Coordinates of C-alpha atoms and ligand atoms in Angstrom, one line a residue:
Chain S
M4 CA -37.3 -13.3 -10.8
R5 CA -35.9 -14.0 -7.4
I6 CA -38.4 -11.9 -5.5
A7 CA -42.1 -12.1 -5.2
T8 CA -43.8 -9.5 -7.4
S9 CA -46.6 -9.3 -4.8
S10 CA -44.2 -7.3 -2.6
L11 CA -43.9 -4.6 -5.3
D12 CA -46.0 -1.6 -5.8
L13 CA -46.1 0.3 -9.2
R14 CA -47.7 3.7 -10.0
R15 CA -48.2 4.5 -13.6
P16 CA -48.9 8.3 -13.9
A17 CA -50.1 9.7 -17.2
T18 CA -48.7 13.2 -16.6
L19 CA -45.4 14.7 -15.4
E20 CA -47.3 16.7 -12.7
S21 CA -48.8 13.5 -11.2
A22 CA -45.5 11.7 -11.5
L23 CA -43.7 14.5 -9.6
Q24 CA -46.5 14.6 -7.0
A25 CA -46.1 10.8 -6.5
L26 CA -42.4 11.2 -5.9
R27 CA -43.0 14.0 -3.4
D28 CA -45.7 11.9 -1.5
D29 CA -43.5 8.9 -0.9
A30 CA -40.1 7.5 -1.9
R31 CA -40.4 5.7 -5.2
T32 CA -37.8 4.5 -7.7
P33 CA -38.5 5.7 -11.3
I34 CA -38.5 3.0 -14.0
A35 CA -37.6 4.1 -17.6
G36 CA -36.4 1.3 -19.9
A37 CA -35.7 -1.0 -16.9
T38 CA -32.5 -2.3 -18.5
D39 CA -30.5 -1.5 -15.3
L40 CA -33.3 -1.9 -12.8
Y41 CA -34.7 -5.3 -13.9
V42 CA -31.2 -6.8 -13.8
T43 CA -30.9 -6.0 -10.1
L44 CA -34.6 -6.8 -9.5
N45 CA -34.2 -10.3 -11.2
F46 CA -31.1 -10.8 -9.1
G47 CA -32.9 -9.9 -5.9
T48 CA -30.3 -7.2 -5.0
L49 CA -32.7 -4.3 -5.4
E50 CA -34.0 -3.0 -2.1
A51 CA -36.7 -0.7 -3.5
R52 CA -40.3 -2.0 -3.4
R53 CA -42.2 1.1 -4.6
F54 CA -41.8 2.2 -8.2
L55 CA -42.9 4.8 -10.6
D56 CA -43.3 3.9 -14.3
L57 CA -42.2 6.8 -16.5
S58 CA -43.1 5.2 -19.8
R59 CA -46.5 7.0 -20.2
L60 CA -44.9 10.4 -19.9
A61 CA -44.8 11.2 -23.7
E62 CA -43.5 14.7 -23.0
L63 CA -40.2 13.2 -21.8
R64 CA -39.6 11.4 -25.1
G65 CA -39.1 14.2 -27.7
I66 CA -35.9 15.4 -29.3
T67 CA -36.2 19.0 -30.4
E68 CA -34.2 22.2 -31.1
R69 CA -34.8 25.3 -29.0
G70 CA -32.9 28.1 -30.6
D71 CA -29.3 27.0 -30.5
T72 CA -29.9 24.3 -28.0
L73 CA -30.5 20.6 -28.7
V74 CA -33.1 19.3 -26.2
I75 CA -33.2 15.6 -25.7
G76 CA -36.0 14.1 -23.6
A77 CA -34.9 11.8 -20.8
L78 CA -36.9 8.9 -22.2
A79 CA -35.3 9.1 -25.6
S80 CA -33.9 5.5 -26.2
F81 CA -30.5 4.8 -27.7
T82 CA -32.3 3.7 -30.9
A83 CA -34.3 6.9 -31.0
L84 CA -31.0 8.9 -30.7
Q85 CA -29.5 7.0 -33.6
R86 CA -32.5 7.7 -35.8
S87 CA -33.0 11.4 -34.9
P88 CA -31.8 13.6 -37.7
L89 CA -31.2 16.4 -35.2
V90 CA -28.8 14.2 -33.1
V91 CA -27.1 12.9 -36.3
K92 CA -26.5 16.4 -37.4
R93 CA -25.6 18.2 -34.2
L94 CA -24.1 15.5 -32.0
P95 CA -22.9 12.6 -34.1
M96 CA -20.7 11.3 -31.4
L97 CA -23.8 10.6 -29.3
V98 CA -25.0 8.5 -32.2
E99 CA -21.7 6.6 -32.2
A100 CA -22.0 6.0 -28.4
A101 CA -25.7 4.9 -28.8
R102 CA -24.7 2.3 -31.4
L103 CA -22.3 0.7 -28.9
V104 CA -24.6 0.5 -25.9
G105 CA -25.4 -3.2 -25.5
G106 CA -27.1 -5.1 -28.4
V107 CA -30.1 -3.8 -30.4
Q108 CA -32.6 -5.1 -27.8
I109 CA -31.0 -3.0 -25.1
Q110 CA -30.7 0.1 -27.4
N111 CA -34.4 -0.2 -28.1
R112 CA -35.3 0.1 -24.4
A113 CA -32.4 1.8 -22.6
T114 CA -32.9 5.6 -22.2
L115 CA -30.5 8.5 -22.0
G116 CA -32.1 9.6 -18.7
G117 CA -31.6 6.1 -17.3
N118 CA -28.0 6.1 -18.4
I119 CA -27.4 9.4 -16.6
A120 CA -29.5 8.6 -13.4
N121 CA -28.0 5.1 -13.1
A122 CA -24.7 6.9 -12.5
S123 CA -22.4 4.1 -13.4
P124 CA -18.9 5.5 -14.2
A125 CA -18.9 3.3 -17.3
G126 CA -22.1 4.8 -18.8
D127 CA -21.3 5.4 -22.4
S128 CA -23.2 8.6 -22.9
L129 CA -21.7 10.4 -19.9
P130 CA -18.3 11.4 -21.5
V131 CA -20.1 12.7 -24.5
L132 CA -22.4 14.9 -22.4
A133 CA -19.5 16.1 -20.2
A134 CA -17.3 17.0 -23.2
V135 CA -20.0 19.2 -24.8
D136 CA -21.0 20.9 -21.6
A137 CA -24.5 19.6 -21.6
A138 CA -26.9 20.6 -18.8
I139 CA -29.2 18.1 -17.0
V140 CA -32.7 19.4 -16.5
L141 CA -34.2 18.3 -13.2
R142 CA -37.8 18.8 -12.2
S143 CA -39.7 18.4 -9.0
V144 CA -43.1 19.8 -7.8
D145 CA -41.1 22.9 -6.8
G146 CA -40.0 23.6 -10.3
E147 CA -37.1 23.1 -12.6
R148 CA -33.3 23.5 -12.2
R149 CA -30.4 22.9 -14.6
V150 CA -27.1 21.3 -13.5
P151 CA -24.0 21.2 -15.7
M152 CA -23.1 17.6 -16.5
T153 CA -19.7 18.2 -15.2
E154 CA -21.2 19.1 -11.7
F155 CA -23.9 16.4 -11.7
Y156 CA -22.0 13.6 -10.0
T157 CA -20.7 13.9 -6.5
G158 CA -19.0 10.5 -6.1
Y159 CA -19.4 6.9 -7.0
R160 CA -23.0 6.3 -8.0
A161 CA -23.9 9.6 -6.3
S162 CA -25.3 12.7 -7.9
V163 CA -27.0 16.0 -6.9
M164 CA -30.4 14.7 -8.0
R165 CA -32.8 14.6 -5.1
P166 CA -35.2 11.6 -4.5
D167 CA -38.2 13.8 -5.4
E168 CA -36.7 14.9 -8.7
L169 CA -36.8 13.4 -12.2
I170 CA -34.4 14.1 -15.1
T171 CA -36.7 15.5 -17.7
A172 CA -34.2 16.4 -20.4
V173 CA -30.6 17.0 -21.4
E174 CA -29.7 20.3 -23.1
V175 CA -26.8 20.5 -25.4
P176 CA -25.4 23.8 -26.6
R177 CA -24.2 24.1 -30.2
V178 CA -21.0 22.2 -30.7
E179 CA -18.3 23.6 -33.0
G180 CA -15.4 21.6 -34.2
H181 CA -14.5 17.9 -34.7
Q182 CA -16.3 15.4 -32.4
W183 CA -14.4 12.2 -31.5
F184 CA -15.7 9.1 -29.5
R185 CA -14.0 5.9 -28.7
K186 CA -15.1 3.0 -26.5
V187 CA -12.6 0.3 -25.5
G188 CA -14.2 -2.9 -24.3
T189 CA -13.7 -6.6 -24.7
R190 CA -15.9 -6.5 -27.8
A191 CA -17.5 -3.7 -29.7
A192 CA -21.2 -4.2 -28.8
L193 CA -22.6 -5.4 -25.5
A194 CA -19.4 -5.1 -23.4
I195 CA -19.4 -2.6 -20.5
S196 CA -16.6 -0.1 -21.3
K197 CA -13.2 -0.5 -19.9
V198 CA -12.5 3.0 -20.9
V199 CA -14.7 5.4 -22.9
V200 CA -13.8 8.8 -24.1
A201 CA -15.4 11.7 -26.0
G202 CA -13.6 14.8 -27.3
V203 CA -14.3 18.0 -29.2
R204 CA -11.5 19.7 -31.1
D205 CA -12.1 23.3 -32.1
G206 CA -8.9 24.8 -33.4
P207 CA -5.2 24.1 -33.0
R208 CA -5.2 24.4 -29.2
A209 CA -8.8 24.2 -28.1
A210 CA -9.9 20.8 -26.9
R211 CA -12.6 19.5 -24.6
F212 CA -12.0 15.9 -23.4
A213 CA -14.0 13.6 -21.1
I214 CA -13.3 10.1 -20.0
G215 CA -15.3 7.4 -18.3
S216 CA -14.5 4.2 -16.3
V217 CA -11.3 5.6 -14.9
A218 CA -12.6 7.2 -11.7
P219 CA -15.7 7.0 -9.5
T220 CA -17.4 9.5 -11.9
V221 CA -16.9 10.6 -15.4
V222 CA -13.9 13.0 -15.6
R223 CA -13.7 16.1 -17.6
A224 CA -9.9 16.4 -18.2
R225 CA -9.5 20.1 -17.4
K226 CA -5.8 19.9 -16.6
A227 CA -5.0 18.2 -19.8
E228 CA -7.2 20.6 -21.7
G229 CA -5.3 23.5 -20.0
V230 CA -1.9 22.2 -21.0
L231 CA -3.0 22.0 -24.7
A232 CA -4.7 25.4 -24.6
K233 CA -1.3 26.9 -23.5
G234 CA 0.4 25.2 -26.5
G235 CA 1.9 22.5 -24.3
K236 CA 3.2 19.2 -25.8
I237 CA 0.8 16.3 -26.0
E238 CA 3.0 14.2 -23.8
E239 CA 2.7 16.8 -21.1
A240 CA -1.1 16.7 -21.5
V241 CA -1.1 12.9 -21.3
R242 CA 0.8 13.2 -18.0
A243 CA -1.7 15.7 -16.7
L244 CA -4.6 13.5 -17.8
Q245 CA -3.1 10.5 -16.1
A246 CA -2.7 12.5 -12.9
E247 CA -6.4 13.6 -12.9
I248 CA -7.8 10.1 -13.2
T249 CA -8.0 7.4 -10.5
P250 CA -8.7 4.1 -12.2
I251 CA -9.2 0.9 -10.2
D252 CA -8.7 -2.8 -10.8
D253 CA -12.0 -4.6 -11.3
L254 CA -13.3 -7.6 -13.1
R255 CA -13.2 -5.9 -16.5
S256 CA -9.7 -4.5 -16.4
T257 CA -6.8 -3.2 -14.3
A258 CA -5.8 0.3 -13.2
E259 CA -2.5 0.1 -15.0
Y260 CA -4.2 -0.9 -18.3
R261 CA -6.7 1.8 -18.0
T262 CA -4.1 4.5 -17.3
A263 CA -2.1 3.4 -20.4
V264 CA -5.2 3.3 -22.5
A265 CA -6.4 6.7 -21.3
G266 CA -3.1 8.2 -22.4
N267 CA -3.2 6.5 -25.8
L268 CA -6.7 7.7 -26.4
L269 CA -5.8 11.3 -25.7
R270 CA -2.8 11.0 -28.1
R271 CA -5.0 9.5 -30.8
F272 CA -7.7 12.1 -30.3
W273 CA -5.1 14.8 -30.7
A274 CA -3.5 13.3 -33.8
E275 CA -6.8 12.4 -35.5
T276 CA -8.5 15.7 -35.0
A277 CA -5.4 17.8 -35.9
Chain K
M17 CA -54.5 -4.9 -18.5
R18 CA -54.6 -5.6 -22.3
F19 CA -52.2 -6.0 -25.1
T20 CA -52.0 -7.6 -28.5
L21 CA -50.2 -11.0 -28.6
N22 CA -49.4 -12.4 -32.0
G23 CA -52.3 -10.5 -33.5
L24 CA -54.9 -11.3 -31.0
P25 CA -56.1 -9.2 -28.0
V26 CA -55.2 -10.7 -24.6
E27 CA -55.9 -9.7 -21.1
T28 CA -53.5 -10.4 -18.3
N29 CA -54.1 -10.6 -14.6
A30 CA -50.4 -10.7 -13.9
H31 CA -48.8 -8.2 -11.4
P32 CA -47.8 -5.0 -13.4
M33 CA -44.2 -5.6 -12.5
A34 CA -44.1 -9.2 -13.6
R35 CA -41.6 -9.8 -16.3
L36 CA -43.1 -9.9 -19.8
L37 CA -41.1 -13.2 -20.2
D38 CA -42.9 -14.8 -17.3
V39 CA -46.3 -13.6 -18.5
L40 CA -45.7 -15.1 -21.9
R41 CA -44.4 -18.4 -20.7
E42 CA -46.4 -19.1 -17.6
E43 CA -49.7 -17.3 -18.1
Q44 CA -50.0 -17.3 -21.9
R45 CA -48.3 -20.7 -22.2
L46 CA -46.0 -19.6 -25.0
T47 CA -42.8 -21.3 -24.2
G48 CA -41.0 -20.6 -27.4
T49 CA -39.6 -17.5 -25.6
K50 CA -36.6 -18.8 -23.6
E51 CA -34.9 -17.6 -20.4
G52 CA -31.1 -17.8 -20.6
C53 CA -29.5 -15.3 -18.3
G54 CA -32.3 -13.2 -16.9
E55 CA -30.0 -10.1 -17.2
G56 CA -30.3 -8.9 -20.8
E57 CA -27.0 -10.5 -22.0
C58 CA -28.1 -13.5 -24.0
G59 CA -31.1 -12.5 -26.0
A60 CA -32.9 -15.9 -25.7
C61 CA -35.9 -14.1 -24.4
T62 CA -36.2 -11.7 -27.3
V63 CA -39.7 -10.7 -28.5
L64 CA -40.9 -7.8 -30.6
V65 CA -42.8 -5.0 -29.0
D66 CA -44.5 -2.8 -31.6
G67 CA -42.0 -4.3 -34.0
Q68 CA -38.9 -3.5 -32.0
S69 CA -36.8 -6.3 -30.5
V70 CA -36.5 -6.3 -26.7
C71 CA -35.3 -8.6 -24.0
S72 CA -38.6 -9.8 -22.3
C73 CA -36.7 -10.6 -19.1
L74 CA -36.1 -6.9 -18.6
V75 CA -39.7 -5.6 -19.5
P76 CA -42.3 -5.0 -16.8
V77 CA -45.5 -6.3 -18.3
A78 CA -47.2 -3.0 -17.5
Q79 CA -45.0 -1.3 -20.1
V80 CA -46.6 -3.3 -22.9
E81 CA -50.1 -2.2 -22.1
G82 CA -51.8 -1.5 -25.5
A83 CA -48.7 -2.6 -27.4
R84 CA -48.4 -5.3 -30.1
V85 CA -46.2 -8.2 -28.8
T86 CA -44.9 -10.8 -31.3
T87 CA -43.3 -14.0 -30.1
I88 CA -41.7 -16.8 -32.1
E89 CA -45.2 -18.5 -32.1
G90 CA -46.5 -15.6 -34.1
L91 CA -44.4 -16.7 -37.1
H92 CA -46.2 -20.1 -37.2
G93 CA -43.1 -22.0 -38.1
T94 CA -43.7 -20.8 -41.7
H95 CA -41.4 -17.8 -41.9
P96 CA -38.7 -18.3 -44.6
L97 CA -36.1 -17.4 -42.0
Q98 CA -37.2 -20.3 -39.8
K99 CA -36.8 -22.7 -42.6
L100 CA -33.4 -21.3 -43.5
F101 CA -32.2 -21.8 -39.9
M102 CA -33.0 -25.5 -40.3
D103 CA -31.6 -25.8 -43.8
E104 CA -28.3 -24.1 -42.9
V105 CA -28.1 -25.8 -39.5
G106 CA -28.3 -22.5 -37.8
A107 CA -30.0 -24.3 -34.9
Q108 CA -28.6 -27.0 -32.8
C109 CA -30.0 -27.2 -29.2
G110 CA -32.4 -24.5 -30.3
I111 CA -32.4 -22.4 -27.1
C112 CA -31.1 -19.3 -28.8
T113 CA -33.1 -19.8 -32.1
P114 CA -36.4 -18.0 -31.3
G115 CA -34.5 -15.0 -30.1
M116 CA -32.1 -15.1 -33.1
V117 CA -34.9 -15.3 -35.6
L118 CA -36.9 -12.4 -34.0
A119 CA -33.8 -10.2 -33.6
A120 CA -32.8 -10.9 -37.3
L121 CA -36.2 -9.6 -38.4
A122 CA -34.9 -6.1 -37.8
L123 CA -33.0 -6.6 -41.1
E124 CA -36.3 -6.8 -42.9
D125 CA -35.9 -3.3 -44.3
N126 CA -32.3 -3.9 -45.3
P127 CA -32.3 -5.4 -48.8
V128 CA -28.6 -6.2 -48.9
P129 CA -27.1 -6.5 -45.4
T130 CA -23.4 -7.0 -45.1
L131 CA -22.0 -9.6 -42.7
D132 CA -21.2 -6.7 -40.4
D133 CA -24.9 -5.6 -40.4
V134 CA -25.9 -9.1 -39.5
R135 CA -23.4 -9.3 -36.7
T136 CA -24.6 -6.0 -35.4
A137 CA -28.2 -7.0 -35.5
L138 CA -27.5 -10.2 -33.6
A139 CA -24.9 -8.7 -31.2
G140 CA -27.4 -9.1 -28.3
N141 CA -27.9 -12.8 -29.0
L142 CA -25.6 -15.5 -27.7
C143 CA -25.3 -19.0 -29.0
R144 CA -23.4 -21.7 -27.2
C145 CA -23.6 -24.3 -30.0
T146 CA -23.3 -23.2 -33.6
G147 CA -20.3 -20.9 -33.6
Y148 CA -22.5 -18.3 -35.4
S149 CA -21.4 -18.8 -39.0
A150 CA -24.4 -21.0 -39.8
I151 CA -26.7 -18.5 -38.2
Y152 CA -25.2 -15.6 -40.2
R153 CA -25.4 -17.7 -43.4
A154 CA -29.1 -18.4 -42.8
V155 CA -29.8 -14.7 -42.3
L156 CA -27.8 -13.6 -45.3
K157 CA -29.5 -16.2 -47.5
W158 CA -32.9 -15.0 -46.3
R159 CA -32.1 -11.4 -47.4
A160 CA -30.7 -12.6 -50.7
E161 CA -33.8 -14.7 -51.4
A162 CA -36.2 -12.0 -50.1
D163 CA -37.2 -10.8 -53.6
S164 CA -38.3 -14.2 -54.7
G165 CA -41.5 -14.4 -52.6
P166 CA -43.4 -12.1 -50.3
H167 CA -44.3 -13.2 -46.8
A168 CA -46.6 -11.9 -44.0
A169 CA -45.1 -9.4 -41.7
P170 CA -45.1 -10.8 -38.1
E171 CA -47.5 -8.1 -37.0
Q172 CA -50.1 -9.3 -39.5
A173 CA -49.7 -12.9 -38.6
S174 CA -52.6 -14.2 -36.5
A175 CA -52.0 -16.0 -33.3
R176 CA -52.2 -19.8 -33.0
H177 CA -51.4 -20.3 -29.4
K178 CA -53.8 -22.0 -26.9
Ligands
FAD13 C1 -27.0 -6.5 -21.5 C2 -26.8 -5.1 -21.1 C3 -25.8 -4.3 -21.7 C4 -25.6 -3.0 -21.4 N1 -24.6 -2.3 -22.1 C5 -24.4 -1.0 -21.8 C6 -23.4 -0.3 -22.5 O1 -22.7 -0.8 -23.4 N2 -23.2 1.0 -22.1 C7 -23.9 1.6 -21.1 O2 -23.7 2.8 -20.9 N3 -24.9 1.0 -20.5 C8 -25.1 -0.3 -20.8 N4 -26.1 -1.0 -20.1 C9 -26.8 -0.4 -19.0 C10 -28.1 0.3 -19.3 O3 -28.7 -0.3 -20.4 C11 -28.0 1.8 -19.5 O4 -27.5 2.4 -18.3 C12 -29.4 2.4 -19.8 O5 -29.2 3.7 -20.3 C13 -30.3 2.6 -18.6 O6 -31.5 3.2 -19.0 P1 -32.9 2.6 -18.6 O7 -33.9 3.5 -19.2 O8 -33.1 1.2 -19.0 O9 -32.9 2.8 -17.0 P2 -33.7 2.1 -15.9 O10 -33.2 0.7 -15.6 O11 -35.2 2.2 -16.1 O12 -33.3 3.0 -14.7 C14 -31.9 3.1 -14.3 C15 -31.8 4.0 -13.0 O13 -32.1 5.4 -13.4 C16 -33.2 5.9 -12.7 N5 -34.0 6.7 -13.7 C17 -34.3 6.3 -15.0 N6 -34.8 7.3 -15.6 C18 -34.8 8.4 -14.8 C19 -35.3 9.8 -14.9 N7 -35.8 10.2 -16.0 N8 -35.2 10.6 -13.8 C20 -34.6 10.1 -12.7 N9 -34.2 8.8 -12.5 C21 -34.3 8.0 -13.5 C22 -34.0 4.7 -12.2 O14 -34.7 4.9 -11.0 C23 -32.8 3.7 -11.9 O15 -32.2 4.0 -10.7 C24 -26.4 -2.4 -20.4 C25 -27.4 -3.1 -19.8 C26 -27.6 -4.4 -20.1 C27 -28.7 -5.2 -19.4
FES14 S1 -32.9 -14.2 -20.6 FE1 -33.3 -12.2 -21.3 S2 -31.4 -11.7 -22.2 FE2 -30.9 -13.6 -21.4
FES15 S1 -28.3 -23.6 -30.9 FE1 -27.8 -24.0 -28.9 S2 -27.5 -22.0 -28.1 FE2 -27.7 -21.6 -30.1

């Protein structure tokens, strides 16, 4: 580690109430599986010095059904998602996404809440949650609020979550139709996505499609969806999609490549779920 | 703060945010766990926490309070997989080997893993030396031979460090 641990302060609350109180009392960075945080901490690029360990909050770990809603606790790991019969049955594309997050060691520790809160546009679970109109459950000492996944991010690495709030759960309404997930990276496991997409096809014209790594935040392709809903041609939808994304060149890929791949993925989604 | 290390209770005075990797190597003097990248990419620092493989470079030691931690030393050099890594030349410089062996233990419940299963199980472990095929061969042979003799699960193995 490149920084002295003696400069760091960690609180380890045993209940959600005390965790939320600690966040209200002073600014603290939550730690879930630490697979993002410890990379930056080891590197010495993390500025935070006060932390809040969430790992004792067992109530944030469960995966349950409430009526028609699938409720996934923020601390559910990608391994837990793969093993959950409820997720396998109701949201198989989240299982596919979970299998491709890093290697097994990362999947055993990395949490869904951490993937969302970390707010990387390449987060593999984000298009899945955006495509199925999931809601993020945020909690503070003042109470609870729900934010649609498609309204959660406000810009690059920015979200509506306040510093005194925690993500406690993700709520997924019943999904009808064919679920489809693809991750394009340099290799299947471990690689950060160059482009990652999730779609739901429910009928000849009804599609929901979300795409990551092609804009500062995950994009729900409303314009492309609208074209298809009106019975428009797939090529017209591809053009609409390519107009609503803003990919960049970075060390993993180029904007041109990402634009082409985004279009190809929409074509394949449409053909394979027909 | 206490946890169980290779079957024995240990107490650590390390800072709660110290990396599990550093506590194992520097405080507990178990240097079989290696540091490669320090960012979760290479798997050289793999240990088991309650039977699940993790990168110990990304684990604050506070999060293993009360847990069972197994390092390569917990296998005592007698695990059949360790012998197969040697026989099949699945180890050259050896830096990746402890992590490879511990990550491969996840296949213990898989009686007949395919090459693809082995690749997936070891996707988080990099090797600069062997080109992987000898490693995959060792793991596949271990599963194929698994019926022929029972061996102690790592959790039951007693510690022999210090
Ligand atoms: C080698 C490697 C490979 C990776 N591969 C992938 C990949 O393929 N795909 C992918 O999407 N990601 C990948 N990641 C990134 C990372 O594993 C994920 O983003 C993971 O889901 C983060 O979860 P965590 O629990 O480890 O988060 P942490 O590191 O604990 O936290 C991440 C951020 O979220 C905040 N946070 C965590 N939980 C909460 C909460 N409940 N409420 C509010 N804030 C919270 C933290 O304060 C921090 O800012 C990889 C990482 C590594 C090291
Ligand atoms: S040192 Fe931990 S993964 Fe490389
Ligand atoms: S044997 Fe040298 S890194 Fe694998």
